[in-house]
Amino acid sequence: MTWEWDVIWKYFPQLLEGAWLTMELVLISGLIGIALAIPLALMRASKLPWIKALPFTYIYFFRGTPLLVQIFLVYYGASQFEVVRESFLWPVLKQPYWCAIIAFSLNTAAYSAELFRSAIQAIPVGEVEAAEAMGMSKNVQIRRIIMPRAFGIALPAYGNEVILMLKGSALASTITLLDLTGMARTIIARTYTPLEMFLAAGVVYLAISALIIALFRFMEYRFNRYQYYHHADTPVDLDPQLRDAHIDQK
């Protein structure tokens, strides 16, 4: 067996083109997914059963079925209905690019909604009670207290979800899209160098993952700055009645 480095360098620009499409799919579907996940999470966190029923069904379906099946349902399933083919949505649904966006968005919305739901329920009750004591309406509480706080709590877990989205985006190649994996498979069909191309594609995936991890570490530091504050040392001669045991432990 001979290792063909020349093939990697020759086709590396094409792999980068596929990587750009991969990042585009992840970014667009991620933004749409968050837009869908926030109202779903708020509905799931409701105490009223009839409000929780619809998001629970949606989340259960998309978390309980494989992403590949969901992609096929959107890409192949929509075309089976004549009413869809004759509707204004057909110019979008007949394109594999938008079918992938739709499937990825619906899938990540289900997972993200559960993350935000658990984060909302993890917010200390005292913070919500303080907002109510200040006379904030429910909408203001959601906008200024609940969602920013929940986003900070869910941020580490949501970073993992984005990484999973990145890896799941490789399934876009099954519907003819030349993302990073699809481009690698196309090059392999020409050069018969599967090991070299898949290894090069794996390195690119690792590089993208490193960028995502660094971005979320920065965002986590910004949103959760209070966790990194350092209290000043308590003076040794401070009156014992003024000491705070919690601060002293810091």
CSV table of C-alpha atoms in Angstrom, one decimal:
chain,number,residue,atom,x,y,z
A,1,MET,CA,0.0,0.0,0.0
A,2,THR,CA,1.3,3.5,-0.9
A,3,TRP,CA,0.1,6.7,0.7
A,4,GLU,CA,-0.7,9.3,-2.0
A,5,TRP,CA,-0.1,12.7,-0.4
A,6,ASP,CA,-0.4,14.4,-3.9
A,7,VAL,CA,-4.0,13.4,-4.2
A,8,ILE,CA,-4.8,15.1,-0.9
A,9,TRP,CA,-3.1,18.4,-1.8
A,10,LYS,CA,-4.6,18.3,-5.3
A,11,TYR,CA,-8.2,17.9,-4.2
A,12,PHE,CA,-7.9,19.8,-0.8
A,13,PRO,CA,-9.5,23.0,-2.3
A,14,GLN,CA,-12.5,21.0,-3.3
A,15,LEU,CA,-12.8,19.5,0.2
A,16,LEU,CA,-12.8,23.1,1.5
A,17,GLU,CA,-15.7,23.9,-0.8
A,18,GLY,CA,-17.6,21.0,0.7
A,19,ALA,CA,-16.6,22.2,4.2
A,20,TRP,CA,-18.1,25.6,3.4
A,21,LEU,CA,-21.4,24.0,2.4
A,22,THR,CA,-21.3,21.9,5.6
A,23,MET,CA,-20.8,25.0,7.8
A,24,GLU,CA,-23.5,26.8,5.9
A,25,LEU,CA,-26.0,24.0,6.6
A,26,VAL,CA,-25.1,23.9,10.2
A,27,LEU,CA,-25.3,27.7,10.7
A,28,ILE,CA,-28.6,28.2,8.9
A,29,SER,CA,-30.3,25.1,10.4
A,30,GLY,CA,-28.9,26.1,13.8
A,31,LEU,CA,-30.4,29.6,13.7
A,32,ILE,CA,-33.8,28.3,12.5
A,33,GLY,CA,-33.6,25.5,15.1
A,34,ILE,CA,-33.1,28.0,17.9
A,35,ALA,CA,-36.0,30.2,16.7
A,36,LEU,CA,-38.2,27.1,16.8
A,37,ALA,CA,-36.8,25.7,20.1
A,38,ILE,CA,-37.4,28.8,22.2
A,39,PRO,CA,-41.3,28.8,22.0
A,40,LEU,CA,-41.2,25.0,22.2
A,41,ALA,CA,-39.2,25.1,25.4
A,42,LEU,CA,-41.5,27.8,26.9
A,43,MET,CA,-44.5,25.6,26.1
A,44,ARG,CA,-42.8,22.5,27.5
A,45,ALA,CA,-42.0,24.4,30.7
A,46,SER,CA,-45.7,25.4,31.1
A,47,LYS,CA,-47.7,23.9,34.0
A,48,LEU,CA,-50.8,23.4,31.7
A,49,PRO,CA,-51.0,19.9,30.2
A,50,TRP,CA,-52.8,21.0,27.1
A,51,ILE,CA,-50.0,23.5,26.3
A,52,LYS,CA,-47.3,20.9,26.8
A,53,ALA,CA,-49.0,18.2,24.7
A,54,LEU,CA,-48.1,19.6,21.2
A,55,PRO,CA,-44.4,20.3,21.9
A,56,PHE,CA,-44.0,17.0,23.7
A,57,THR,CA,-45.3,15.1,20.6
A,58,TYR,CA,-43.1,17.1,18.3
A,59,ILE,CA,-40.0,16.5,20.5
A,60,TYR,CA,-40.8,12.8,21.0
A,61,PHE,CA,-41.0,12.2,17.2
A,62,PHE,CA,-37.9,14.0,16.2
A,63,ARG,CA,-35.8,12.6,19.1
A,64,GLY,CA,-37.1,9.1,18.6
A,65,THR,CA,-36.5,8.7,14.9
A,66,PRO,CA,-33.2,8.7,13.0
A,67,LEU,CA,-32.1,11.9,11.3
A,68,LEU,CA,-31.6,9.9,8.1
A,69,VAL,CA,-35.2,8.9,8.1
A,70,GLN,CA,-36.3,12.5,8.7
A,71,ILE,CA,-34.2,13.6,5.7
A,72,PHE,CA,-35.8,11.0,3.5
A,73,LEU,CA,-39.3,11.9,4.7
A,74,VAL,CA,-38.7,15.5,3.7
A,75,TYR,CA,-36.8,14.9,0.5
A,76,TYR,CA,-38.7,11.9,-0.9
A,77,GLY,CA,-41.9,12.0,1.0
A,78,ALA,CA,-43.0,15.5,0.2
A,79,SER,CA,-42.9,14.8,-3.6
A,80,GLN,CA,-45.5,12.0,-3.1
A,81,PHE,CA,-48.3,14.4,-2.5
A,82,GLU,CA,-49.8,16.2,-5.5
A,83,VAL,CA,-51.0,19.0,-3.4
A,84,VAL,CA,-47.4,19.7,-2.4
A,85,ARG,CA,-46.1,19.6,-6.0
A,86,GLU,CA,-48.7,22.1,-7.0
A,87,SER,CA,-48.2,24.4,-4.1
A,88,PHE,CA,-45.9,27.5,-3.8
A,89,LEU,CA,-43.6,25.4,-1.6
A,90,TRP,CA,-42.6,23.0,-4.4
A,91,PRO,CA,-39.8,25.2,-5.8
A,92,VAL,CA,-38.2,24.9,-2.3
A,93,LEU,CA,-39.1,21.3,-1.4
A,94,LYS,CA,-37.8,20.0,-4.7
A,95,GLN,CA,-34.2,21.2,-4.0
A,96,PRO,CA,-32.0,18.9,-1.9
A,97,TYR,CA,-30.3,21.9,-0.2
A,98,TRP,CA,-33.5,23.3,1.3
A,99,CYS,CA,-34.8,19.8,2.2
A,100,ALA,CA,-31.6,19.3,4.2
A,101,ILE,CA,-32.0,22.6,5.9
A,102,ILE,CA,-35.6,21.8,6.8
A,103,ALA,CA,-34.8,18.3,8.2
A,104,PHE,CA,-31.8,19.6,10.2
A,105,SER,CA,-33.7,22.5,11.5
A,106,LEU,CA,-36.6,20.4,12.7
A,107,ASN,CA,-34.3,17.9,14.3
A,108,THR,CA,-32.1,20.3,16.2
A,109,ALA,CA,-35.1,22.3,17.3
A,110,ALA,CA,-36.4,19.2,19.1
A,111,TYR,CA,-33.1,18.6,20.9
A,112,SER,CA,-32.5,22.3,21.7
A,113,ALA,CA,-36.0,22.7,23.0
A,114,GLU,CA,-35.3,20.0,25.6
A,115,LEU,CA,-32.1,21.7,26.6
A,116,PHE,CA,-33.7,25.1,27.0
A,117,ARG,CA,-36.7,23.5,28.8
A,118,SER,CA,-34.4,21.9,31.4
A,119,ALA,CA,-32.4,25.2,31.7
A,120,ILE,CA,-35.6,27.2,32.3
A,121,GLN,CA,-36.7,24.8,35.0
A,122,ALA,CA,-33.2,25.0,36.6
A,123,ILE,CA,-33.4,28.8,37.1
A,124,PRO,CA,-33.5,29.5,40.8
A,125,VAL,CA,-37.0,30.4,41.9
A,126,GLY,CA,-35.7,33.4,43.8
A,127,GLU,CA,-34.6,35.1,40.6
A,128,VAL,CA,-38.1,34.8,39.1
A,129,GLU,CA,-39.7,36.0,42.4
A,130,ALA,CA,-37.4,39.0,42.5
A,131,ALA,CA,-38.5,39.9,38.9
A,132,GLU,CA,-42.2,39.6,40.0
A,133,ALA,CA,-41.5,41.7,43.1
A,134,MET,CA,-40.1,44.4,40.8
A,135,GLY,CA,-43.4,44.5,38.9
A,136,MET,CA,-42.2,42.9,35.7
A,137,SER,CA,-44.8,41.4,33.4
A,138,LYS,CA,-44.5,37.8,32.2
A,139,ASN,CA,-43.2,38.9,28.8
A,140,VAL,CA,-40.6,41.1,30.3
A,141,GLN,CA,-39.5,38.3,32.7
A,142,ILE,CA,-39.1,36.0,29.7
A,143,ARG,CA,-37.1,38.6,27.7
A,144,ARG,CA,-34.9,40.0,30.5
A,145,ILE,CA,-34.6,37.2,33.1
A,146,ILE,CA,-35.7,33.8,32.0
A,147,MET,CA,-34.3,33.4,28.5
A,148,PRO,CA,-30.9,35.1,29.1
A,149,ARG,CA,-30.4,33.0,32.3
A,150,ALA,CA,-31.6,29.8,30.6
A,151,PHE,CA,-29.3,30.4,27.6
A,152,GLY,CA,-26.3,30.7,30.0
A,153,ILE,CA,-27.2,27.5,31.8
A,154,ALA,CA,-27.8,25.6,28.6
A,155,LEU,CA,-24.8,26.9,26.7
A,156,PRO,CA,-22.3,24.1,27.4
A,157,ALA,CA,-24.9,21.4,26.5
A,158,TYR,CA,-26.0,23.4,23.4
A,159,GLY,CA,-22.3,23.5,22.3
A,160,ASN,CA,-22.4,19.7,22.2
A,161,GLU,CA,-25.6,19.8,20.2
A,162,VAL,CA,-23.9,22.0,17.6
A,163,ILE,CA,-21.1,19.5,17.4
A,164,LEU,CA,-23.6,16.7,16.9
A,165,MET,CA,-25.3,18.8,14.2
A,166,LEU,CA,-21.9,19.1,12.4
A,167,LYS,CA,-21.4,15.4,12.4
A,168,GLY,CA,-25.0,14.7,11.4
A,169,SER,CA,-24.7,17.1,8.5
A,170,ALA,CA,-22.6,14.3,6.7
A,171,LEU,CA,-26.0,12.7,6.0
A,172,ALA,CA,-26.7,15.5,3.5
A,173,SER,CA,-24.6,13.6,1.1
A,174,THR,CA,-27.3,11.0,0.9
A,175,ILE,CA,-29.5,13.4,-1.1
A,176,THR,CA,-26.9,14.4,-3.6
A,177,LEU,CA,-25.5,17.4,-1.7
A,178,LEU,CA,-21.7,17.9,-2.1
A,179,ASP,CA,-21.0,18.8,1.5
A,180,LEU,CA,-17.6,17.8,3.0
A,181,THR,CA,-18.5,14.1,3.1
A,182,GLY,CA,-20.3,14.2,-0.3
A,183,MET,CA,-17.3,15.9,-1.8
A,184,ALA,CA,-14.9,13.3,-0.3
A,185,ARG,CA,-17.0,10.5,-1.8
A,186,THR,CA,-17.0,12.1,-5.2
A,187,ILE,CA,-13.2,12.5,-5.2
A,188,ILE,CA,-12.8,8.9,-4.0
A,189,ALA,CA,-14.9,7.7,-7.0
A,190,ARG,CA,-12.4,9.5,-9.3
A,191,THR,CA,-9.1,8.6,-7.6
A,192,TYR,CA,-9.8,5.4,-5.7
A,193,THR,CA,-8.1,6.7,-2.6
A,194,PRO,CA,-10.7,6.3,0.2
A,195,LEU,CA,-8.2,6.2,3.1
A,196,GLU,CA,-6.5,9.5,2.1
A,197,MET,CA,-9.7,11.4,1.3
A,198,PHE,CA,-11.7,10.3,4.4
A,199,LEU,CA,-8.7,11.1,6.6
A,200,ALA,CA,-8.4,14.5,5.0
A,201,ALA,CA,-12.1,15.1,5.5
A,202,GLY,CA,-11.8,13.9,9.1
A,203,VAL,CA,-9.1,16.5,9.7
A,204,VAL,CA,-11.3,19.2,8.3
A,205,TYR,CA,-14.2,18.1,10.6
A,206,LEU,CA,-11.8,18.3,13.5
A,207,ALA,CA,-10.7,21.8,12.6
A,208,ILE,CA,-14.3,23.0,12.3
A,209,SER,CA,-15.1,21.3,15.7
A,210,ALA,CA,-12.2,23.1,17.3
A,211,LEU,CA,-13.5,26.4,16.1
A,212,ILE,CA,-17.0,25.7,17.4
A,213,ILE,CA,-15.6,24.6,20.8
A,214,ALA,CA,-13.5,27.8,21.0
A,215,LEU,CA,-16.5,29.9,20.1
A,216,PHE,CA,-18.8,28.3,22.7
A,217,ARG,CA,-16.1,28.5,25.4
A,218,PHE,CA,-15.9,32.3,24.7
A,219,MET,CA,-19.7,32.6,24.8
A,220,GLU,CA,-19.9,30.6,28.0
A,221,TYR,CA,-17.4,32.9,29.6
A,222,ARG,CA,-19.3,36.0,28.5
A,223,PHE,CA,-22.8,34.7,29.5
A,224,ASN,CA,-21.6,33.2,32.8
A,225,ARG,CA,-19.2,35.8,33.9
A,226,TYR,CA,-20.5,35.6,37.5
A,227,GLN,CA,-19.0,32.1,37.8
A,228,TYR,CA,-15.5,33.5,37.2
A,229,TYR,CA,-15.6,36.4,39.7
A,230,HIS,CA,-13.1,36.2,42.5
A,231,HIS,CA,-14.0,37.6,45.9
A,232,ALA,CA,-11.5,39.7,47.7
A,233,ASP,CA,-9.9,38.0,50.7
A,234,THR,CA,-11.7,38.6,53.9
A,235,PRO,CA,-9.6,40.6,56.4
A,236,VAL,CA,-8.2,38.5,59.2
A,237,ASP,CA,-9.3,41.0,61.9
A,238,LEU,CA,-12.9,41.3,60.6
A,239,ASP,CA,-15.6,41.0,63.3
A,240,PRO,CA,-16.8,37.3,63.3
A,241,GLN,CA,-20.4,38.5,63.2
A,242,LEU,CA,-19.7,40.1,59.8
A,243,ARG,CA,-18.1,37.1,58.2
A,244,ASP,CA,-19.8,35.1,55.5
A,245,ALA,CA,-19.0,31.4,55.6
A,246,HIS,CA,-19.8,31.0,51.9
A,247,ILE,CA,-17.4,33.8,50.9
A,248,ASP,CA,-14.7,32.5,53.2
A,249,GLN,CA,-14.8,29.1,51.4
A,250,LYS,CA,-14.0,30.8,48.1
